[in-house]
Coordinates of C-alpha atoms in Angstrom, one line a residue:
Chain A
X1 CA 1.8 39.6 23.5
X2 CA 4.3 36.8 22.9
X3 CA 3.5 33.4 24.3
X4 CA 5.9 32.8 27.1
X5 CA 8.5 30.1 26.3
X6 CA 9.0 27.7 29.1
X7 CA 12.6 26.8 29.2
X8 CA 13.2 23.2 29.7
X9 CA 15.8 22.9 32.2
X10 CA 17.0 19.5 33.5
X11 CA 17.3 18.9 37.2
X12 CA 20.7 18.3 38.6
X13 CA 20.4 14.6 38.6
X14 CA 19.0 14.3 35.0
X15 CA 21.5 16.8 33.8
X16 CA 24.3 14.8 35.3
X17 CA 23.0 11.5 33.7
X18 CA 22.6 13.2 30.4
X19 CA 26.1 14.7 30.4
X20 CA 27.9 11.5 31.5
X21 CA 26.4 8.1 31.1
X22 CA 24.1 9.2 28.2
X23 CA 27.2 10.1 26.3
X24 CA 28.3 6.4 26.2
X25 CA 27.2 3.8 23.8
X26 CA 27.7 0.1 23.0
X27 CA 29.9 -0.4 20.0
X28 CA 28.6 -2.3 17.0
X29 CA 31.3 -2.3 14.4
X30 CA 33.6 -4.0 16.9
X31 CA 32.6 -6.2 19.8
X32 CA 32.7 -4.5 23.2
X33 CA 35.3 -6.9 24.6
X34 CA 37.7 -6.0 21.9
X35 CA 37.2 -2.3 22.5
X36 CA 37.6 -2.7 26.3
X37 CA 40.1 -5.6 26.7
X38 CA 41.9 -4.2 29.8
X39 CA 39.2 -4.6 32.4
X40 CA 38.9 -8.4 31.9
X41 CA 42.3 -9.9 32.2
X42 CA 42.9 -9.2 35.9
X43 CA 40.2 -11.7 36.8
X44 CA 37.7 -9.2 38.2
X45 CA 34.2 -10.1 37.2
X46 CA 31.6 -7.3 36.7
X47 CA 28.0 -8.3 36.0
X48 CA 26.3 -5.0 36.0
X49 CA 28.2 -1.7 35.4
X50 CA 25.0 0.2 36.1
X51 CA 25.4 -0.6 39.8
X52 CA 28.4 1.7 39.8
X53 CA 27.6 4.7 42.0
X54 CA 29.2 7.8 40.6
X55 CA 31.3 9.4 43.3
X56 CA 31.8 12.8 41.8
X57 CA 28.4 13.8 40.4
X58 CA 30.0 16.6 38.5
X59 CA 29.6 17.4 34.8
X60 CA 32.4 18.8 32.8
X61 CA 31.0 22.3 32.6
X62 CA 30.5 22.5 36.3
X63 CA 33.9 21.0 36.8
X64 CA 35.6 23.7 34.7
X65 CA 33.8 26.5 36.4
X66 CA 34.5 25.2 39.9
X67 CA 38.2 24.5 39.2
X68 CA 38.6 27.8 37.4
X69 CA 37.5 29.7 40.4
X70 CA 39.9 27.8 42.7
X71 CA 42.7 28.4 40.2
X72 CA 42.1 32.2 40.3
X73 CA 42.3 32.3 44.0
X74 CA 45.4 30.1 44.1
X75 CA 47.3 32.1 41.6
X76 CA 46.4 35.4 43.3
X77 CA 48.0 34.1 46.5
X78 CA 51.0 32.8 44.7
X79 CA 51.5 36.1 43.0
X80 CA 51.1 38.0 46.3
X81 CA 53.5 35.7 48.0
X82 CA 56.1 36.4 45.3
X83 CA 55.6 40.1 45.4
X84 CA 55.9 40.3 49.1
X85 CA 59.1 38.1 49.2
X86 CA 57.2 35.5 51.1
X87 CA 60.2 33.2 51.1
X88 CA 61.8 35.5 53.7
X89 CA 59.0 34.7 56.1
X90 CA 59.5 31.0 56.6
X91 CA 60.8 29.9 59.9
X92 CA 64.2 28.8 58.9
X93 CA 65.9 27.9 55.6
X94 CA 66.0 24.3 56.7
X95 CA 62.3 24.2 56.0
X96 CA 62.9 24.7 52.3
X97 CA 64.4 21.2 52.2
X98 CA 60.9 19.7 53.0
X99 CA 59.8 21.5 49.8
X100 CA 62.7 20.1 47.8
X101 CA 61.6 16.6 49.0
X102 CA 58.0 17.3 48.0
X103 CA 58.9 18.8 44.6
X104 CA 61.2 15.9 43.6
X105 CA 59.4 13.0 45.3
X106 CA 55.7 13.9 45.3
X107 CA 54.9 16.3 42.5
X108 CA 56.1 14.0 39.7
X109 CA 53.7 11.4 41.1
X110 CA 50.8 13.7 40.4
X111 CA 51.8 13.6 36.7
X112 CA 52.0 9.8 36.9
X113 CA 48.6 9.7 38.5
X114 CA 47.3 11.9 35.6
X115 CA 48.6 9.3 33.2
X116 CA 47.3 6.3 35.2
X117 CA 43.8 7.7 35.5
X118 CA 43.7 8.7 31.8
X119 CA 44.5 5.1 31.0
X120 CA 41.8 3.7 33.4
X121 CA 39.4 6.4 32.1
X122 CA 39.8 4.9 28.6
X123 CA 39.7 1.2 29.6
X124 CA 36.7 0.6 31.9
X125 CA 33.6 -0.7 30.1
X126 CA 31.3 1.2 32.5
X127 CA 30.8 4.8 31.5
X128 CA 30.4 5.9 35.2
X129 CA 33.8 4.6 36.1
X130 CA 35.3 6.1 32.9
X131 CA 34.0 9.6 33.7
X132 CA 35.2 9.4 37.3
X133 CA 38.7 8.4 36.2
X134 CA 38.8 11.1 33.5
X135 CA 37.9 13.8 36.0
X136 CA 40.5 12.6 38.4
X137 CA 43.0 12.5 35.6
X138 CA 42.5 16.2 35.0
X139 CA 42.7 16.9 38.7
X140 CA 46.0 15.2 38.9
X141 CA 47.4 17.1 36.0
X142 CA 46.2 20.3 37.6
X143 CA 47.9 19.3 40.9
X144 CA 51.2 18.7 39.0
X145 CA 51.0 22.1 37.5
X146 CA 49.9 24.1 40.6
X147 CA 52.5 22.4 42.8
X148 CA 55.2 23.2 40.3
X149 CA 54.0 26.8 40.1
X150 CA 53.6 27.2 43.8
X151 CA 57.1 26.0 44.5
X152 CA 58.8 27.6 41.5
X153 CA 59.1 30.9 43.4
X154 CA 61.5 29.2 45.8
X155 CA 63.7 28.0 42.9
X156 CA 64.7 31.6 42.4
X157 CA 66.3 31.8 45.9
X158 CA 67.3 28.3 47.0
X159 CA 69.4 25.5 45.6
X160 CA 68.2 22.0 44.6
X161 CA 64.8 22.9 43.1
X162 CA 65.9 23.3 39.5
X163 CA 65.4 19.9 37.9
X164 CA 62.7 17.9 39.6
X165 CA 61.5 15.9 36.6
X166 CA 65.0 15.1 35.4
X167 CA 66.0 14.0 38.9
X168 CA 62.8 12.0 39.4
X169 CA 63.9 9.7 36.5
X170 CA 67.5 9.3 37.8
X171 CA 68.3 10.1 41.4
X172 CA 68.6 7.1 43.7
X173 CA 66.0 7.9 46.4
X174 CA 63.5 9.0 43.8
X175 CA 63.4 5.5 42.3
X176 CA 61.2 4.7 45.4
X177 CA 58.2 6.9 44.4
X178 CA 58.9 6.3 40.7
X179 CA 58.8 2.5 40.9
X180 CA 55.8 2.6 43.2
X181 CA 53.8 4.4 40.6
X182 CA 55.2 2.5 37.6
X183 CA 54.2 -0.7 39.4
X184 CA 50.7 0.7 39.9
X185 CA 50.0 1.9 36.4
X186 CA 51.5 -1.2 34.7
X187 CA 48.8 -3.2 36.5
X188 CA 45.3 -3.4 35.1
X189 CA 42.8 -0.6 35.7
X190 CA 41.2 -2.4 38.7
X191 CA 44.6 -2.9 40.4
X192 CA 45.5 0.7 39.6
X193 CA 42.4 2.0 41.4
X194 CA 42.9 -0.3 44.3
X195 CA 46.5 0.8 44.6
X196 CA 46.1 4.5 44.1
X197 CA 42.5 5.4 44.8
X198 CA 41.9 3.1 47.7
X199 CA 45.2 2.0 49.4
X200 CA 47.0 5.3 48.8
X201 CA 44.3 8.0 48.6
X202 CA 41.7 6.5 50.9
X203 CA 43.8 4.8 53.5
X204 CA 47.1 6.8 53.5
X205 CA 46.7 10.2 51.8
X206 CA 46.1 12.1 55.0
X207 CA 49.5 11.1 56.1
X208 CA 51.0 12.7 53.1
X209 CA 49.0 15.9 52.7
X210 CA 48.3 16.9 56.3
X211 CA 51.9 16.8 57.4
X212 CA 53.1 18.7 54.4
X213 CA 50.3 21.3 54.4
X214 CA 50.1 21.9 58.1
X215 CA 53.9 21.8 58.2
X216 CA 53.8 24.6 55.6
X217 CA 51.3 26.6 57.7
X218 CA 53.3 26.2 60.9
X219 CA 56.5 27.3 59.1
X220 CA 55.1 30.4 57.4
X221 CA 54.8 29.0 53.9
X222 CA 51.4 30.4 52.7
X223 CA 52.1 29.6 49.1
X224 CA 52.1 25.9 49.7
X225 CA 49.3 26.1 52.2
X226 CA 47.1 27.7 49.5
X227 CA 48.0 25.0 47.1
X228 CA 46.9 22.5 49.8
X229 CA 43.5 24.1 50.2
X230 CA 43.1 24.2 46.5
X231 CA 43.8 20.5 46.2
X232 CA 41.9 19.4 49.3
X233 CA 38.4 19.3 47.7
X234 CA 39.8 17.3 44.9
X235 CA 41.4 14.9 47.3
X236 CA 38.1 14.2 49.1
X237 CA 36.5 13.4 45.7
X238 CA 39.4 11.1 45.0
X239 CA 38.9 9.3 48.3
X240 CA 35.3 8.7 47.4
X241 CA 36.3 7.1 44.1
X242 CA 38.7 4.8 46.1
X243 CA 36.0 3.5 48.4
X244 CA 33.4 3.3 45.7
X245 CA 35.6 1.2 43.4
X246 CA 36.4 -1.2 46.2
X247 CA 32.8 -1.7 47.3
X248 CA 31.7 -2.1 43.6
X249 CA 34.2 -4.8 42.9
X250 CA 33.3 -6.6 46.2
X251 CA 29.6 -6.4 45.5
X252 CA 29.8 -7.6 41.9
X253 CA 31.2 -11.1 42.4
X254 CA 32.4 -13.1 45.4
X255 CA 35.3 -14.3 43.3
X256 CA 36.6 -10.7 43.3
X257 CA 37.2 -10.7 47.1
X258 CA 40.5 -12.7 47.2
X259 CA 41.9 -10.7 44.3
X260 CA 41.0 -7.4 45.9
X261 CA 42.4 -8.6 49.3
X262 CA 45.7 -9.5 47.6
X263 CA 45.9 -6.0 46.1
X264 CA 45.1 -4.4 49.4
X265 CA 47.8 -6.4 51.1
X266 CA 50.3 -5.4 48.4
X267 CA 49.4 -1.7 48.1
X268 CA 49.0 -1.0 51.7
X269 CA 52.6 -2.2 52.2
X270 CA 54.0 -0.4 49.2
X271 CA 52.2 2.8 50.2
X272 CA 53.5 2.5 53.8
X273 CA 57.1 2.1 52.6
X274 CA 56.7 5.1 50.3
X275 CA 55.6 7.2 53.2
X276 CA 58.9 6.7 55.0
X277 CA 60.1 9.9 53.5
X278 CA 57.1 11.8 54.9
X279 CA 57.8 10.3 58.3
X280 CA 61.3 11.7 58.3
X281 CA 60.2 15.0 56.9
X282 CA 57.7 15.4 59.8
X283 CA 60.0 14.4 62.6
X284 CA 63.3 16.0 61.3
X285 CA 62.8 18.5 58.6
X286 CA 60.2 20.9 59.9
X287 CA 61.9 23.6 62.1
X288 CA 58.5 24.1 63.7
X289 CA 56.9 20.7 64.3
X290 CA 53.2 20.0 63.9
X291 CA 52.9 16.5 65.4
X292 CA 55.1 13.4 65.3
X293 CA 54.9 10.7 62.7
X294 CA 53.9 8.4 65.4
X295 CA 51.0 10.6 66.4
X296 CA 49.7 11.0 62.9
X297 CA 50.0 7.3 62.2
X298 CA 47.9 6.6 65.3
X299 CA 45.3 9.2 64.3
X300 CA 45.0 8.7 60.6
X301 CA 45.8 5.0 60.2
X302 CA 45.2 3.2 63.4
X303 CA 42.0 4.9 64.4
X304 CA 40.5 5.6 60.9
X305 CA 41.8 2.3 59.6
X306 CA 40.3 0.2 62.3
X307 CA 36.9 1.7 61.5
X308 CA 37.3 1.3 57.8
X309 CA 38.3 -2.4 57.9
X310 CA 35.5 -3.1 60.4
X311 CA 33.2 -1.7 57.7
X312 CA 34.7 -3.8 55.0
X313 CA 34.6 -7.0 57.1
X314 CA 31.1 -7.7 55.9
X315 CA 32.5 -8.2 52.4
X316 CA 35.1 -10.7 53.7
X317 CA 37.9 -8.2 53.6
X318 CA 40.4 -8.1 56.5
X319 CA 43.1 -5.7 57.5
X320 CA 46.1 -5.7 55.2
X321 CA 48.9 -8.1 55.9
X322 CA 51.8 -6.0 57.3
X323 CA 49.4 -3.9 59.4
X324 CA 51.1 -5.0 62.7
X325 CA 54.6 -4.4 61.3
X326 CA 53.6 -1.0 59.9
X327 CA 52.2 0.0 63.3
X328 CA 55.4 -1.1 65.0
X329 CA 57.4 0.9 62.5
X330 CA 55.8 4.1 63.7
X331 CA 58.5 4.3 66.4
X332 CA 61.4 3.7 64.1
X333 CA 61.2 4.6 60.4
X334 CA 61.6 8.4 60.6
X335 CA 64.8 8.0 62.6
X336 CA 66.2 5.3 60.4
X337 CA 65.4 7.2 57.2
X338 CA 66.9 10.6 58.3
X339 CA 70.1 8.8 59.5
X340 CA 70.3 7.3 56.0
X341 CA 69.9 10.6 54.2
X342 CA 72.3 12.2 56.6
X343 CA 75.1 9.8 55.6
X344 CA 74.3 9.6 51.9
X345 CA 73.8 13.4 51.6
X346 CA 76.6 13.6 49.1
X347 CA 74.2 12.1 46.6
X348 CA 70.9 13.8 47.6
X349 CA 70.0 17.3 46.2
X350 CA 68.8 18.7 49.5
X351 CA 70.5 19.4 52.9
X352 CA 70.5 17.3 56.0
X353 CA 71.6 18.2 59.5
X354 CA 71.9 16.9 63.1
X355 CA 68.9 17.8 65.2
X356 CA 69.5 20.5 67.7
X357 CA 69.5 19.8 71.4
X358 CA 65.9 20.9 71.9
X359 CA 64.8 19.0 68.9
X360 CA 66.4 15.9 70.3
X361 CA 64.5 16.6 73.5
X362 CA 61.3 16.7 71.5
X363 CA 62.1 13.4 69.8
X364 CA 62.8 11.8 73.2
X365 CA 59.4 13.0 74.4
X366 CA 57.6 11.8 71.3
X367 CA 59.4 8.5 71.1
X368 CA 60.0 7.6 74.8
X369 CA 60.7 4.0 74.1
X370 CA 63.0 4.2 71.2
X371 CA 64.7 7.6 70.6
X372 CA 67.2 7.7 73.5
X373 CA 67.8 3.9 73.4
X374 CA 68.5 3.4 69.7
X375 CA 68.8 6.7 67.9
X376 CA 70.3 9.4 70.1
X377 CA 73.7 7.7 70.4
X378 CA 74.0 7.9 66.6
X379 CA 73.3 11.7 66.5
X380 CA 75.6 12.4 69.5
X381 CA 78.4 10.5 67.8
X382 CA 77.9 12.3 64.5
X383 CA 77.7 15.6 66.3
X384 CA 81.0 15.0 68.0
X385 CA 82.5 13.9 64.7
X386 CA 81.3 17.0 62.9
X387 CA 82.7 19.2 65.7
X388 CA 86.1 17.7 65.0
X389 CA 85.7 18.5 61.3
X390 CA 84.8 15.0 60.4
X391 CA 81.2 15.3 59.3
X392 CA 80.2 11.7 58.4
X393 CA 79.5 10.8 54.8
X394 CA 79.0 7.2 53.8
X395 CA 80.8 6.8 50.5
X396 CA 79.9 3.2 49.7
X397 CA 76.6 2.6 47.9
X398 CA 73.9 0.8 50.0
X399 CA 72.2 -2.5 49.3
X400 CA 68.6 -1.9 48.2
X401 CA 65.4 -3.8 48.5
X402 CA 64.3 -5.2 45.1
X403 CA 60.6 -4.3 45.7
X404 CA 60.4 -1.0 47.5
X405 CA 63.9 0.1 46.3
X406 CA 64.7 1.7 49.7
X407 CA 68.1 1.0 51.1
X408 CA 68.0 -2.0 53.5
X409 CA 67.6 0.2 56.5
X410 CA 64.6 -1.3 58.2
X411 CA 65.0 -3.5 61.3
X412 CA 63.4 -6.7 62.5
X413 CA 60.0 -6.6 64.1
X414 CA 60.7 -6.7 67.9
X415 CA 64.5 -5.9 67.5
X416 CA 65.5 -2.5 66.3
X417 CA 69.2 -3.5 66.5
X418 CA 69.0 -6.0 63.7
X419 CA 68.6 -5.1 60.0
X420 CA 65.9 -7.3 58.4
X421 CA 67.2 -9.4 55.5
X422 CA 65.0 -11.5 53.2
X423 CA 65.9 -13.2 49.9
X424 CA 64.4 -15.2 47.1
X425 CA 65.9 -17.3 44.3
X426 CA 64.4 -16.9 40.9
X427 CA 65.9 -18.9 37.9
X428 CA 69.3 -19.1 39.7
X429 CA 69.4 -15.4 40.6
X430 CA 69.2 -14.0 44.1
X431 CA 66.9 -11.1 45.0
X432 CA 66.9 -9.3 48.3
X433 CA 64.2 -7.6 50.4
X434 CA 63.8 -5.4 53.4
X435 CA 60.8 -7.3 54.9
X436 CA 58.5 -10.3 54.6
X437 CA 56.0 -8.2 52.7
X438 CA 58.3 -6.8 50.1
X439 CA 59.5 -10.5 49.6
X440 CA 55.9 -11.7 49.2
X441 CA 55.1 -9.0 46.7
X442 CA 58.1 -10.1 44.6
X443 CA 57.3 -13.8 45.0
X444 CA 53.7 -13.2 43.7
X445 CA 55.0 -11.5 40.5
X446 CA 58.7 -12.2 40.1
X447 CA 58.5 -11.6 36.3
X448 CA 57.7 -8.0 37.1
X449 CA 60.2 -7.1 39.8
X450 CA 63.2 -8.8 38.1
X451 CA 63.0 -5.7 35.9
X452 CA 63.5 -3.3 38.8
X453 CA 65.8 -0.4 37.8
X454 CA 67.7 -0.4 41.1
X455 CA 69.8 2.8 41.2
X456 CA 72.8 1.2 42.9
X457 CA 72.9 -1.7 40.5
X458 CA 72.5 0.7 37.6
X459 CA 75.4 2.8 38.8
X460 CA 77.6 -0.3 39.0
X461 CA 76.5 -1.4 35.6
X462 CA 77.8 1.9 34.2
X463 CA 74.3 3.2 33.2
X464 CA 74.3 6.4 35.2
X465 CA 76.9 8.5 33.4
X466 CA 76.2 11.2 30.8
X467 CA 76.6 10.0 27.2
X468 CA 80.2 10.3 26.1
X469 CA 81.6 9.8 29.6
X470 CA 84.8 7.8 29.5
X471 CA 85.2 5.8 32.7
X472 CA 88.7 4.7 31.7
X473 CA 90.0 8.2 31.5
X474 CA 92.7 9.1 34.0
X475 CA 91.4 10.6 37.2
X476 CA 87.8 9.6 36.5
X477 CA 85.6 10.0 39.5
X478 CA 82.6 7.7 39.3
X479 CA 80.6 9.5 42.1
X480 CA 81.0 12.9 40.5
X481 CA 80.1 11.5 37.1
X482 CA 76.9 10.1 38.6
X483 CA 76.0 13.5 40.3
X484 CA 76.6 15.2 37.0
X485 CA 74.2 12.7 35.4
X486 CA 71.7 13.7 38.1
X487 CA 72.1 17.4 37.2
X488 CA 73.2 18.1 40.8
X489 CA 75.3 21.2 41.5
X490 CA 77.8 19.6 43.8
X491 CA 78.5 21.8 46.8
X492 CA 75.4 23.8 46.4
X493 CA 72.5 21.3 46.2
X494 CA 73.9 18.6 48.5
X495 CA 75.9 18.2 51.7
X496 CA 75.2 19.4 55.3
X497 CA 72.9 22.4 55.8
X498 CA 75.4 24.0 58.2
X499 CA 77.9 24.9 55.4
X500 CA 75.2 25.5 52.8
X501 CA 74.7 28.5 50.6
X502 CA 71.0 28.3 51.5
X503 CA 71.8 28.9 55.1
X504 CA 74.2 31.7 54.4
X505 CA 71.9 33.5 52.0
X506 CA 68.8 33.2 54.2
X507 CA 70.7 34.7 57.1
X508 CA 72.0 37.6 54.9
X509 CA 68.6 38.4 53.5
X510 CA 67.2 38.5 57.0
X511 CA 70.0 40.7 58.2
X512 CA 71.5 38.0 60.4
X513 CA 75.0 36.6 60.5
X514 CA 75.0 32.9 59.5
X515 CA 75.9 32.0 63.1
X516 CA 73.1 34.2 64.4
X517 CA 70.5 32.5 62.2
X518 CA 70.8 29.2 63.9
X519 CA 70.6 30.5 67.5
Chain B
X1 CA 51.9 -17.1 41.4
X2 CA 52.8 -15.0 38.4
X3 CA 51.9 -11.8 36.6
X4 CA 48.5 -11.5 35.0
X5 CA 49.0 -9.8 31.7
X6 CA 47.1 -9.0 28.5
X7 CA 49.8 -10.7 26.3
X8 CA 53.0 -12.6 26.6
X9 CA 55.0 -11.3 29.5
X10 CA 58.6 -12.2 29.4
X11 CA 61.4 -9.6 30.1
X12 CA 65.0 -10.1 31.1
X13 CA 66.3 -9.6 34.6
X14 CA 68.1 -6.3 34.9
X15 CA 70.6 -7.5 37.5
X16 CA 72.1 -10.7 36.0
X17 CA 75.9 -11.2 36.4
X18 CA 76.7 -10.4 32.7
X19 CA 75.5 -6.9 33.2
X20 CA 78.2 -6.1 35.8
X21 CA 81.9 -5.7 35.4
X22 CA 82.4 -8.0 38.5
X23 CA 80.0 -10.0 40.7
X24 CA 78.1 -7.9 43.2
X25 CA 78.6 -8.7 46.9
X26 CA 76.4 -7.4 49.7
X27 CA 78.0 -7.0 53.1
X28 CA 76.6 -6.0 56.4
X29 CA 78.3 -5.3 59.8
X30 CA 76.0 -6.5 62.5
X31 CA 75.3 -4.2 65.5
X32 CA 76.8 -1.1 63.9
X33 CA 73.8 0.9 62.7
X34 CA 75.8 4.1 62.3
X35 CA 76.0 2.5 58.9
X36 CA 72.4 2.5 58.2
X37 CA 72.2 -0.2 55.6
X38 CA 74.4 -3.0 54.3
X39 CA 76.7 -2.1 51.4
X40 CA 76.9 -3.2 47.8
X41 CA 80.3 -3.7 46.1
X42 CA 81.3 -5.2 42.7
X43 CA 84.3 -7.4 43.6
X44 CA 86.4 -9.5 41.2
X45 CA 85.8 -13.2 41.9
X46 CA 89.5 -13.9 42.4
X47 CA 89.8 -11.3 45.3
X48 CA 91.2 -13.2 48.3
X49 CA 88.5 -13.3 51.0
X50 CA 91.0 -12.0 53.5
X51 CA 91.4 -8.8 51.5
X52 CA 87.9 -7.8 52.7
X53 CA 88.9 -7.0 56.2
X54 CA 92.4 -5.7 55.2
X55 CA 91.7 -3.6 52.1
X56 CA 88.0 -3.4 51.1
X57 CA 86.1 -2.7 54.3
X58 CA 88.3 -0.1 55.9
X59 CA 87.2 2.3 53.2
X60 CA 83.6 2.0 54.4
X61 CA 83.8 1.1 58.1
X62 CA 87.2 2.5 59.0
X63 CA 85.8 5.6 60.6
X64 CA 84.0 3.6 63.3
X65 CA 86.0 3.4 66.6
X66 CA 85.3 -0.3 66.8
X67 CA 86.8 -1.0 63.4
X68 CA 90.5 -0.9 64.3
X69 CA 89.8 -3.2 67.3
X70 CA 88.4 -6.0 65.2
X71 CA 90.1 -9.4 65.6
X72 CA 89.4 -10.8 62.1
X73 CA 90.2 -14.4 63.3
X74 CA 87.4 -14.1 65.8
X75 CA 84.8 -12.6 63.5
X76 CA 81.6 -14.6 63.0
X77 CA 80.3 -14.7 59.4
X78 CA 76.9 -15.6 58.0
X79 CA 75.9 -16.1 54.4
X80 CA 72.2 -15.6 53.6
X81 CA 71.7 -15.5 57.4
X82 CA 73.3 -18.9 58.1
X83 CA 76.6 -19.5 59.9
X84 CA 79.5 -19.7 57.5
X85 CA 83.2 -20.2 57.8
X86 CA 85.1 -18.7 54.9
X87 CA 88.8 -19.3 54.3
X88 CA 90.6 -16.0 54.2
X89 CA 93.4 -17.3 52.0
X90 CA 91.0 -18.5 49.3
X91 CA 89.3 -16.3 46.7
X92 CA 85.7 -15.1 47.0
X93 CA 84.8 -17.6 44.2
X94 CA 86.6 -20.5 45.9
X95 CA 84.7 -19.7 49.1
X96 CA 81.5 -20.3 47.1
X97 CA 80.4 -16.7 46.8
X98 CA 78.3 -15.9 43.8
X99 CA 76.8 -12.8 42.2
X100 CA 74.4 -11.0 44.6
X101 CA 75.3 -13.1 47.7
X102 CA 74.8 -11.4 51.0
X103 CA 77.3 -11.9 53.8
X104 CA 77.3 -10.4 57.3
X105 CA 79.9 -10.3 60.0
X106 CA 79.6 -10.0 63.7
X107 CA 82.5 -8.8 65.8
X108 CA 82.1 -10.4 69.3
X109 CA 82.7 -7.9 72.1
X110 CA 82.3 -5.0 69.7
X111 CA 78.7 -4.0 69.7
X112 CA 78.8 -0.4 68.6
X113 CA 79.2 2.9 70.5
X114 CA 78.9 2.1 74.2
X115 CA 77.3 -1.2 73.2
X116 CA 74.3 0.6 71.7
X117 CA 74.5 -1.3 68.4
X118 CA 75.3 2.0 66.6

């Protein structure tokens, strides 16, 4: 009889330690500070990296297995959705425009997040932080791919979904998310985590994912809903990394507190400005609405945020500057943003429209103090104009905020009839901002933001034409040349939904006349 | 304050005057939020200021019912938010306008659609 062999199996905790921190070592050929220079220059002091609590507690092999299973389920649903012509089951072809916004404005951010976390995952001295960032990096790459795959089906049937990555690097409104992330990942690794893991993922992410995913569910888009479920467990890990990183920095050295507070101030505001497009999507682009932007702001930010910052008060952290202004903005920004896209729809690769009468009634109900007073007159005017065949398009390029890069559409705190203007002088040049907070972000790091690639300025500098374009040629149309550079199919990707191919096709596929589909 | 960086951090501004064919001017019409943001226009420095109301702005604002009723002599201008009295006969440059200045105008008595600032 053979002697039984006792298999030595490590417990979960030991196994985790062995597969993560035990794989790290202190370098000897080169000093550690030369190998890891990036986590020093921001001024954050870390005395003991072993105090880092690993938020994920996942080893690579478990991670692959777990994600692989999720992937199988997701792709089965995407496949079934395609085979059953799931695109016909959405509420209304207007809904697809929310997906266009997501695919061009959000999906490329996943790719940026992948790059940012890969960088942080190389640069932290502490092995625990490195492993956490590497795992998140892979998550983000996966999200970029699964979102692209989930939405690619729609590209076969609807306009405007064909060149998201190309557009992300060029189209005016996409410079808003692009510059947000470039600002974050050109900071040091600690600022990057404060920006993306904490301010964005922990404080604000519910405002991004819940509206899009429950919007998808309410509007019959099971493909996107399934992606949402597949990403959700990753997102909760990411939120854990965000809060862990903040607490770790605050506990390591009292000198870290003011630096972290400055970053929270900056990144809360930048994240809030970025979410303007989500606000408008929620209030205007979903044929079947879930809840208003105002309601979700109150639920996810005001309530949760109050509790969070109460918890962080013991470290000396207060609510971000701009909190009050952001809370006031809940009554305004969705309306202001949709009105902007409506009038600049010649240059945006998705459709806009005037809200229907019952949708305006919903907006009045959800925004009793502001919609009828400030915003309804605009829509009524544009509706009358459109009925006379004069659908309003603004053909003059707007002034942009140097920091958030959004057109200067935001109004003063306490007066929604006055656009807010702020400016700074830097070495004899003027720079303009939409708010005190965007100005302050510039004033703190002017060397960074003077490099802003502002789409309007770039167009006027002649940098947004395809190579070989001759602007002196007879009959040269600069606007059309810019749209060509964007890879926009003019007349198919842009302009009002009412006259769109998307609307006509969707009605035909469902056996309706185009007129019938809107009734 | 300034940027914290791992090395020398010195990059040119993307929006300096030399990069544009003409100085950039930002213009906003107060109380008319149908135009959701102020506009940006490159305008030659020798453009007479009076040409704004007569030739430049109609292209942007002409569709608004208030626009045709503007009495340009009564218009109140601000530059960087401060009251400002330009001379319509003089050029933009001679009125002191520089690259990336922001000017706004208020049209007394004309406060948007039914006075709604739209």
